[in-house]
CSV table of C-alpha atoms in Angstrom, one decimal:
chain,number,residue,atom,x,y,z
A,274,UNK,CA,12.8,33.8,93.8
A,275,UNK,CA,16.3,35.4,93.8
A,276,UNK,CA,16.5,39.0,92.7
A,277,UNK,CA,19.7,40.8,91.9
A,278,UNK,CA,20.0,44.6,91.6
A,279,UNK,CA,23.1,46.3,90.2
A,280,UNK,CA,24.0,49.9,90.9
A,281,UNK,CA,27.0,52.2,90.7
A,282,UNK,CA,27.5,52.5,86.9
A,283,UNK,CA,28.2,55.8,85.2
A,284,UNK,CA,30.4,57.8,83.0
A,285,UNK,CA,34.1,58.1,83.9
A,286,UNK,CA,37.3,59.2,82.1
A,287,UNK,CA,40.0,56.8,81.2
A,288,UNK,CA,42.2,56.0,84.3
A,289,UNK,CA,39.3,56.6,86.7
A,290,UNK,CA,37.5,54.3,89.0
A,291,UNK,CA,34.0,53.0,89.7
A,292,UNK,CA,32.5,50.6,92.3
A,293,UNK,CA,29.6,48.5,91.3
A,294,UNK,CA,27.2,46.9,93.8
A,295,UNK,CA,24.9,43.9,93.5
A,296,UNK,CA,22.3,43.5,96.2
A,297,UNK,CA,20.7,40.0,96.4
A,298,UNK,CA,17.3,39.4,97.9
A,299,UNK,CA,14.7,36.6,98.0
A,300,UNK,CA,15.8,33.0,98.3
A,301,UNK,CA,19.5,33.1,98.4
A,302,UNK,CA,22.1,30.5,99.4
A,303,UNK,CA,25.5,30.8,101.1
A,304,UNK,CA,26.7,28.1,98.6
A,305,UNK,CA,26.2,30.4,95.6
A,306,UNK,CA,28.9,31.7,93.3
A,307,UNK,CA,28.3,35.4,92.4
A,308,UNK,CA,29.7,36.6,89.1
A,309,UNK,CA,30.0,39.8,87.1
A,310,UNK,CA,29.6,39.8,83.3
A,311,UNK,CA,29.7,42.6,80.8
A,312,UNK,CA,28.3,43.1,77.3
A,313,UNK,CA,29.2,45.8,74.8
A,314,UNK,CA,27.0,46.6,71.8
A,315,UNK,CA,27.2,43.9,69.2
A,316,UNK,CA,29.4,41.7,71.3
A,317,UNK,CA,28.9,38.6,73.4
A,318,UNK,CA,28.3,38.8,77.1
A,319,UNK,CA,31.7,38.0,78.7
A,320,UNK,CA,32.9,36.9,82.1
A,321,UNK,CA,34.6,39.5,84.3
A,322,UNK,CA,35.0,38.2,87.8
A,323,UNK,CA,33.3,35.9,90.3
A,324,UNK,CA,33.4,35.1,94.0
A,325,UNK,CA,32.4,32.0,96.0
A,326,UNK,CA,30.3,32.8,99.0
A,327,UNK,CA,31.4,29.8,101.1
A,328,UNK,CA,35.1,30.7,101.2
A,329,UNK,CA,35.6,34.0,99.3
A,330,UNK,CA,37.5,32.3,96.5
A,331,UNK,CA,37.8,34.5,93.4
A,332,UNK,CA,38.4,34.3,89.7
A,333,UNK,CA,39.1,37.1,87.2
A,334,UNK,CA,39.2,37.5,83.4
A,335,UNK,CA,42.7,38.1,82.2
A,336,UNK,CA,41.6,41.5,80.8
A,337,UNK,CA,40.8,42.8,84.3
A,338,UNK,CA,43.4,41.1,86.5
A,339,UNK,CA,45.2,43.6,88.6
A,340,UNK,CA,42.6,46.4,88.0
A,341,UNK,CA,39.3,44.9,89.2
A,342,UNK,CA,38.6,43.5,92.6
A,343,UNK,CA,35.5,41.5,93.5
A,344,UNK,CA,34.4,41.3,97.2
A,345,UNK,CA,31.4,40.3,99.3
A,346,UNK,CA,29.6,41.6,102.4
A,347,UNK,CA,27.9,38.6,104.1
A,348,UNK,CA,25.7,40.7,106.4
A,349,UNK,CA,24.4,42.9,103.5
A,350,UNK,CA,24.1,40.0,101.0
A,351,UNK,CA,25.9,42.2,98.6
A,352,UNK,CA,28.7,41.8,96.0
A,353,UNK,CA,31.0,44.6,94.9
A,354,UNK,CA,33.2,45.1,91.9
A,355,UNK,CA,35.9,47.7,92.4
A,356,UNK,CA,37.1,48.9,89.0
A,357,UNK,CA,40.3,50.9,88.7
A,358,UNK,CA,42.4,52.1,85.8
A,359,UNK,CA,39.4,52.0,83.5
A,360,UNK,CA,39.9,52.1,79.8
A,361,UNK,CA,37.4,52.7,76.9
A,362,UNK,CA,37.5,48.9,76.3
A,363,UNK,CA,35.8,48.5,79.7
A,364,UNK,CA,32.7,50.3,78.5
A,365,UNK,CA,29.7,47.9,78.6
A,366,UNK,CA,26.6,47.0,80.5
A,367,UNK,CA,27.7,45.1,83.6
A,368,UNK,CA,25.5,42.3,84.9
A,369,UNK,CA,25.5,40.6,88.2
A,370,UNK,CA,24.7,36.9,88.2
A,371,UNK,CA,24.3,33.9,90.6
A,372,UNK,CA,25.3,30.3,90.1
A,373,UNK,CA,24.3,27.4,92.4
A,374,UNK,CA,27.4,25.4,91.4
A,375,UNK,CA,30.5,24.8,93.6
A,376,UNK,CA,33.0,25.4,90.9
A,377,UNK,CA,33.3,29.0,89.6
A,378,UNK,CA,32.0,29.1,86.1
A,379,UNK,CA,33.4,31.5,83.6
A,380,UNK,CA,30.6,31.2,81.0
A,381,UNK,CA,27.1,32.6,81.3
A,382,UNK,CA,25.5,29.2,80.9
A,383,UNK,CA,26.4,28.3,84.5
A,384,UNK,CA,24.5,31.2,86.0
A,385,UNK,CA,20.8,30.9,86.9
A,386,UNK,CA,19.8,34.4,88.1
A,387,UNK,CA,20.7,37.7,86.5
A,388,UNK,CA,20.3,41.4,87.4
A,389,UNK,CA,19.1,44.1,85.1
A,390,UNK,CA,22.5,45.5,84.3
A,391,UNK,CA,24.2,48.8,84.9
A,392,UNK,CA,25.9,50.9,82.2
A,393,UNK,CA,29.6,51.8,82.5
A,394,UNK,CA,31.0,54.2,79.9
A,395,UNK,CA,34.7,55.1,79.9
A,396,UNK,CA,35.7,58.1,77.8
A,397,UNK,CA,39.2,58.5,76.3
């Protein structure tokens, strides 16, 4: 019953920035944890960042700390991922996901709902 829709992907040069959006609709809960994952061709889907709706607590993968910022807009039921200082290693399909758990999970197994993904390509 929960639908997640990502947007904001595109092609950007190394050092540039993008902001991804994830709009949630349907049966949502303020207790959800919202996460961003990414998957490059031939690689496993990996955790990027997450935010807890109840208090705004966040978690980041080591590879993006200091460069990416996750945030939420309660009124719009939307999660954002601001990505700065992008490198070619950041190129991937980025997925938005929702978890009903209190603890922020950093593996895909903890997330129940997923968006369709949005492509991010960073050129060198």
